[in-house]
Amino acid sequence: MMFEDIANNKLEFPTLPEVALRVRKLIENPNVTTIQVARALSTDASLTARLLQIANSAMFAGLPQLDTVKAAVNRIGLALVRNMITCVVMKALYQPKMSPAITKRMQILWRHSAKVAAFSHGLAKPFPQLRSDEAMLAGLVHDIGTLPILTRVEKFPEIANDPERLQTVIDQLHGNIGRLILEAWRFPDELVTVADGHEEIRRASSGEVDYVDIITVANLHTYLGSDHRLAKLDWSVLPVFEKLNLTPEESINVLRDAKTEIAAVYGILSKA
């Protein structure tokens, strides 16, 4: 069974694409220059095109069009380059050769993750201790633990062909699996905790607003107006809104105010 596979370490964890690892490692060097980063990115034509698309997107509205990688890196900044490149190359993880049913599930998961990432980017803006690009990355990987479940479940048709049963397995397991994946990818602790923390919908934590809080609210908003169980909750009693010092209605206004950037981020990720 699936649970025995997990206990026996038979799940195959996704690996971050090599180009993302290379760029992240390069930018983590405090002595790296924009020229070095631009040179590294220039070896990949598709990444070069995506970076220019980002630099010329509505995220930087009102600025002149750029046509060189070096100029794009200078405009975007090294931290955002690191996270944006990680985000745009991750879609490959959601495109394995699987059965039509699992492939469709992967596509739905990617679109949901991209939407959470875009909403998280907008929601993080008012909080100076948070970075919108980190919130975006956290949103994109919040359900990463679902990937190895979907990959493995094809060997268990009694689960794969039963949507409700499959969802139960995902709900039970994806948080802890996601934490293990992000730890293996050497992501910072504040992002690792998002993998299982965002499922603690009634989490009441002290201290400053963190990425778990942002992703929790962003995730809720993706289900607004649907028949999902999270949409049916009384959001006004959830501790996370009090911590953000926002009512659910005010959180909608925050997203509305950031709609241009949110649309730009979602457009970049959904078409990655």
mmCIF file of N, CA and C in Angstrom, residues 65 99 112 117 170 199 231 233 237 266:
data_model
loop_
_atom_site.group_PDB
_atom_site.id
_atom_site.type_symbol
_atom_site.label_atom_id
_atom_site.label_comp_id
_atom_site.label_asym_id
_atom_site.label_seq_id
_atom_site.Cartn_x
_atom_site.Cartn_y
_atom_site.Cartn_z
ATOM 1 N N GLN A 65 11.531 49.002 -22.261
ATOM 2 C CA GLN A 65 11.783 47.616 -22.644
ATOM 3 C C GLN A 65 13.285 47.326 -22.643
ATOM 4 N N SER A 99 -0.667 8.561 -16.749
ATOM 5 C CA SER A 99 -1.993 8.284 -17.294
ATOM 6 C C SER A 99 -2.744 9.595 -17.469
ATOM 7 N N HIS A 112 -3.167 25.587 -9.626
ATOM 8 C CA HIS A 112 -3.503 25.996 -8.255
ATOM 9 C C HIS A 112 -2.270 26.578 -7.567
ATOM 10 N N ALA A 117 0.830 31.165 -5.521
ATOM 11 C CA ALA A 117 2.069 31.939 -5.601
ATOM 12 C C ALA A 117 1.789 33.402 -5.944
ATOM 13 N N ILE A 170 -3.801 12.236 -0.191
ATOM 14 C CA ILE A 170 -3.057 13.489 -0.362
ATOM 15 C C ILE A 170 -3.184 14.359 0.881
ATOM 16 N N GLU A 199 -1.526 23.803 6.156
ATOM 17 C CA GLU A 199 -2.689 22.942 6.363
ATOM 18 C C GLU A 199 -3.291 23.120 7.757
ATOM 19 N N ALA A 231 -13.704 26.897 1.429
ATOM 20 C CA ALA A 231 -14.558 28.031 1.067
ATOM 21 C C ALA A 231 -15.790 28.095 1.953
ATOM 22 N N LEU A 233 -15.852 27.470 5.201
ATOM 23 C CA LEU A 233 -15.538 27.847 6.576
ATOM 24 C C LEU A 233 -15.921 29.299 6.841
ATOM 25 N N VAL A 237 -13.420 33.767 11.869
ATOM 26 C CA VAL A 237 -12.981 33.221 13.163
ATOM 27 C C VAL A 237 -11.598 32.576 13.070
ATOM 28 N N TYR A 266 1.059 35.486 -12.157
ATOM 29 C CA TYR A 266 0.329 34.281 -12.571
ATOM 30 C C TYR A 266 0.563 33.993 -14.053
#
